[in-house]
Amino acid sequence: MRPRFSPIFRQHASLMRATLLAAGLVAGLSAALPVQAQATPAASITMEGQGSVSVSPDMAVITARVVSTAKTADAALSENSAALSRIIAAVKKQEIEPRDIRTSGFGIFPRYKTASSSSGGQPAIVGYEVRNGIEVNVREIGKLGDLLTLVVNNGANSVDGIRFEVSDPDEKLDEARKKAVEDARHKAEVFAKAAGVDLGGIVSIAETGTQMPRPVMMRTEAKALLSSNPVPVETGEQTIGANVTIQWALK
């Protein structure tokens, strides 16, 4: 004879079966999910390195100009062109390549007389001024002094300036970059040794700045160059630099 249970007992039994089933499902799902380990940050060291190279400018750019005035634009232009042609011919005789010679700054300008009451307040044109310039790349600094005197003696009456430059700045910058990396590694090795660890592989490396040489300007009056003696020239030194930041893993 099967035992008979009260309705209240049967209701509690059903609730218990449902609770046990839910607990079993949760346990099964937890077992199926992968266990995620807590990520532990790897030990590392970050250092900044600096490198620089001192260089002497090895080329210069001369900017000279011929300024001619005359009563007519035609006459001023003719005089100006003749003087500039003499300068170019003289420069070429100094074994300066055509690619290093270029004209620049050509212009024709009217010259006015101050207005008077008799002219009705309108300024009158009394002549014309023609300007034309020449830029010469001097790749042998030793020729610079002679060339400055040469262009003035052949008709240049305005020397706008002399610009000193480095002909291969990118190569010198690469040298500075190598020194910056060496500097950063040296610092990292000192710290790692002091801490009793070894450097591992590089995690990241980034260039954080560069220093390029700026053109050095030298200005002088054309009259000061009217001499048979070459102009004394001192180029001085400039600095090319690089900064780098490198991160290493620590073993």
Coordinates of C-alpha atoms in Angstrom, one line a residue:
M1 CA 0.0 0.0 0.0
R2 CA 1.6 3.3 -1.2
P3 CA 1.9 6.0 1.5
R4 CA -0.4 9.0 1.2
F5 CA 1.0 12.6 1.6
S6 CA -0.8 15.7 2.4
P7 CA -1.1 18.4 -0.2
I8 CA 1.1 20.7 1.8
F9 CA 3.9 18.1 1.9
R10 CA 3.7 17.6 -1.9
Q11 CA 3.9 21.4 -2.5
H12 CA 7.1 21.6 -0.4
A13 CA 8.6 18.6 -2.2
S14 CA 8.0 20.2 -5.6
L15 CA 9.7 23.5 -4.5
M16 CA 12.7 21.5 -3.2
R17 CA 13.1 19.7 -6.6
A18 CA 12.9 23.0 -8.5
T19 CA 15.6 24.5 -6.2
L20 CA 17.9 21.6 -6.6
L21 CA 17.5 21.6 -10.4
A22 CA 18.3 25.4 -10.6
A23 CA 21.4 24.9 -8.4
G24 CA 22.6 22.0 -10.7
L25 CA 22.2 24.2 -13.8
V26 CA 24.2 27.0 -12.3
A27 CA 27.0 24.6 -11.2
G28 CA 27.1 23.1 -14.7
L29 CA 27.3 26.5 -16.4
S30 CA 30.1 27.6 -14.0
A31 CA 32.1 24.5 -14.8
A32 CA 31.7 25.1 -18.6
L33 CA 32.9 28.7 -18.4
P34 CA 36.8 29.2 -18.7
V35 CA 38.6 30.5 -15.7
Q36 CA 40.2 33.9 -16.4
A37 CA 43.4 34.5 -14.7
Q38 CA 44.2 37.9 -13.2
A39 CA 46.7 39.7 -15.6
T40 CA 49.9 40.6 -13.8
P41 CA 51.6 43.6 -15.4
A42 CA 55.1 42.7 -16.7
A43 CA 58.0 44.6 -15.1
S44 CA 59.6 47.1 -17.4
I45 CA 61.9 50.1 -17.5
T46 CA 61.6 53.3 -19.6
M47 CA 64.5 55.6 -20.4
E48 CA 65.0 58.7 -22.5
G49 CA 68.2 59.1 -24.5
Q50 CA 69.8 62.1 -26.0
G51 CA 72.4 62.3 -28.8
S52 CA 74.0 65.2 -30.7
V53 CA 76.6 65.8 -33.3
S54 CA 78.6 69.1 -33.8
V55 CA 79.0 70.0 -37.4
S56 CA 80.6 72.9 -39.3
P57 CA 78.6 74.3 -42.2
D58 CA 80.2 73.1 -45.4
M59 CA 78.3 75.3 -47.9
A60 CA 77.0 78.8 -48.2
V61 CA 74.5 80.7 -50.3
I62 CA 75.3 84.2 -51.5
T63 CA 72.4 86.5 -52.3
A64 CA 73.6 89.6 -54.2
R65 CA 71.6 92.1 -56.1
V66 CA 72.1 94.7 -58.9
V67 CA 70.0 97.9 -58.5
S68 CA 70.0 100.2 -61.6
T69 CA 68.3 103.6 -62.1
A70 CA 67.7 105.6 -65.3
K71 CA 65.2 108.0 -66.8
T72 CA 63.6 105.3 -68.8
A73 CA 62.7 101.7 -67.9
D74 CA 64.4 100.5 -71.0
A75 CA 67.7 102.2 -70.1
A76 CA 67.6 100.9 -66.5
L77 CA 66.8 97.4 -67.7
S78 CA 69.7 97.4 -70.2
E79 CA 72.2 98.6 -67.6
N80 CA 70.9 96.1 -65.0
S81 CA 71.1 93.1 -67.4
A82 CA 74.6 94.0 -68.5
A83 CA 75.8 94.1 -64.9
L84 CA 74.1 90.8 -64.0
S85 CA 75.5 89.1 -67.1
R86 CA 79.0 90.2 -66.0
I87 CA 78.5 88.8 -62.5
I88 CA 77.2 85.4 -63.8
A89 CA 80.1 85.1 -66.3
A90 CA 82.6 85.8 -63.5
V91 CA 81.0 83.3 -61.1
K92 CA 81.0 80.6 -63.7
K93 CA 84.8 81.1 -64.3
Q94 CA 85.2 80.1 -60.6
E95 CA 84.1 76.6 -61.5
I96 CA 80.6 77.1 -60.0
E97 CA 78.1 74.7 -61.7
P98 CA 75.1 76.1 -63.5
R99 CA 72.7 74.3 -61.2
D100 CA 74.2 76.4 -58.3
I101 CA 73.4 79.7 -60.0
R102 CA 70.0 81.2 -60.2
T103 CA 68.5 84.7 -60.6
S104 CA 65.8 86.0 -58.2
G105 CA 63.8 89.0 -57.2
F106 CA 63.5 90.7 -60.6
G107 CA 61.4 93.9 -60.6
I108 CA 60.9 97.3 -62.3
F109 CA 59.7 100.2 -60.2
P110 CA 58.8 103.8 -61.2
R111 CA 60.5 106.6 -59.3
Y112 CA 58.3 109.6 -58.4
K113 CA 59.0 113.2 -57.8
T114 CA 57.3 114.7 -54.7
A115 CA 54.0 116.2 -55.7
S116 CA 53.8 120.0 -55.8
S117 CA 50.9 122.5 -56.0
S118 CA 51.7 123.3 -59.6
S119 CA 51.2 119.6 -60.6
G120 CA 47.8 119.5 -59.1
G121 CA 49.0 117.2 -56.2
Q122 CA 49.8 114.3 -58.5
P123 CA 53.3 112.8 -58.2
A124 CA 55.3 112.7 -61.5
I125 CA 57.4 109.8 -62.7
V126 CA 61.0 111.0 -63.0
G127 CA 62.7 107.7 -63.7
Y128 CA 62.8 103.9 -63.2
E129 CA 64.6 101.5 -61.0
V130 CA 65.3 97.9 -62.0
R131 CA 66.3 95.2 -59.5
N132 CA 67.6 91.8 -60.2
G133 CA 69.4 89.4 -58.0
I134 CA 71.6 86.3 -58.1
E135 CA 71.9 83.4 -55.6
V136 CA 75.0 81.3 -55.7
N137 CA 75.4 78.0 -53.9
V138 CA 79.1 77.8 -52.8
R139 CA 79.9 74.2 -52.0
E140 CA 83.5 74.9 -51.2
I141 CA 83.7 77.3 -48.3
G142 CA 87.2 78.2 -49.2
K143 CA 85.9 80.0 -52.3
L144 CA 83.4 82.1 -50.4
G145 CA 85.6 85.1 -49.6
D146 CA 86.9 85.5 -53.2
L147 CA 83.3 85.1 -54.6
L148 CA 81.9 87.8 -52.4
T149 CA 84.5 90.3 -53.6
L150 CA 84.1 89.1 -57.2
V151 CA 80.4 89.7 -57.4
V152 CA 80.7 93.2 -56.0
N153 CA 83.6 94.1 -58.2
N154 CA 81.5 93.0 -61.3
G155 CA 78.5 95.2 -60.5
A156 CA 76.5 93.9 -57.5
N157 CA 75.7 96.9 -55.3
S158 CA 73.5 95.2 -52.7
V159 CA 74.5 92.0 -50.8
D160 CA 71.4 90.8 -49.0
G161 CA 73.2 88.2 -47.0
I162 CA 75.3 85.0 -46.8
R163 CA 73.6 81.9 -45.5
F164 CA 75.7 79.0 -44.1
E165 CA 74.2 75.5 -44.3
V166 CA 75.1 71.9 -43.8
S167 CA 74.9 69.9 -47.1
D168 CA 74.0 66.5 -45.5
P169 CA 71.9 67.2 -42.4
D170 CA 70.0 63.9 -42.7
E171 CA 73.1 61.8 -42.4
K172 CA 74.3 63.8 -39.4
L173 CA 70.8 63.4 -37.8
D174 CA 71.1 59.6 -38.2
E175 CA 74.4 59.7 -36.2
A176 CA 72.7 61.7 -33.5
R177 CA 69.8 59.2 -33.4
K178 CA 72.3 56.3 -32.9
K179 CA 73.9 58.1 -30.0
A180 CA 70.5 58.8 -28.4
V181 CA 69.7 55.0 -28.5
E182 CA 73.1 54.2 -27.0
D183 CA 72.5 56.8 -24.3
A184 CA 69.1 55.4 -23.4
R185 CA 70.4 51.8 -23.3
H186 CA 73.3 52.8 -21.1
K187 CA 71.0 54.4 -18.5
A188 CA 68.6 51.4 -18.6
E189 CA 71.5 49.0 -18.0
V190 CA 72.8 51.0 -15.0
F191 CA 69.4 51.0 -13.4
A192 CA 68.7 47.4 -14.1
K193 CA 72.1 46.3 -12.7
A194 CA 71.5 48.4 -9.6
A195 CA 68.1 46.7 -9.2
G196 CA 69.6 43.2 -9.7
V197 CA 67.7 42.4 -12.9
D198 CA 68.5 42.1 -16.6
L199 CA 67.1 43.9 -19.6
G200 CA 64.8 41.9 -21.8
G201 CA 63.5 42.8 -25.2
I202 CA 62.4 46.3 -26.3
V203 CA 58.7 46.9 -25.7
S204 CA 58.5 50.3 -27.5
I205 CA 60.7 52.9 -29.0
A206 CA 59.8 56.4 -30.1
E207 CA 61.6 59.5 -31.3
T208 CA 60.5 62.4 -29.1
G209 CA 62.4 65.3 -30.7
T210 CA 65.1 66.5 -33.1
Q211 CA 67.3 69.5 -33.3
M212 CA 68.3 70.6 -36.8
P213 CA 70.8 73.4 -37.6
R214 CA 69.3 76.7 -38.6
P215 CA 70.8 78.6 -41.5
V216 CA 73.3 81.2 -40.1
M217 CA 72.9 84.6 -41.7
M218 CA 75.8 87.0 -42.3
R219 CA 75.0 90.5 -43.6
T220 CA 77.4 93.0 -45.0
E221 CA 77.4 96.2 -47.1
A222 CA 78.5 95.9 -50.7
K223 CA 80.8 98.9 -50.3
A224 CA 82.7 97.0 -47.6
L225 CA 83.5 94.3 -50.1
L226 CA 85.1 96.6 -52.7
S227 CA 88.6 95.3 -52.1
S228 CA 91.2 93.2 -53.8
N229 CA 91.5 91.1 -50.6
P230 CA 89.1 88.2 -50.1
V231 CA 86.5 88.7 -47.3
P232 CA 87.4 86.8 -44.1
V233 CA 84.8 84.1 -43.3
E234 CA 84.2 82.1 -40.1
T235 CA 81.5 79.5 -40.3
G236 CA 81.5 78.3 -36.6
E237 CA 79.8 75.1 -35.5
Q238 CA 76.2 74.0 -35.3
T239 CA 74.5 71.1 -33.4
I240 CA 72.2 68.4 -34.7
G241 CA 70.5 66.4 -32.0
A242 CA 67.8 63.7 -31.4
N243 CA 65.8 62.5 -28.4
V244 CA 64.4 59.0 -28.1
T245 CA 62.3 57.2 -25.4
I246 CA 62.7 53.4 -25.1
Q247 CA 60.9 50.9 -22.9
W248 CA 62.5 47.5 -22.1
A249 CA 60.9 44.5 -20.4
L250 CA 62.8 43.2 -17.4
K251 CA 63.8 39.6 -17.0

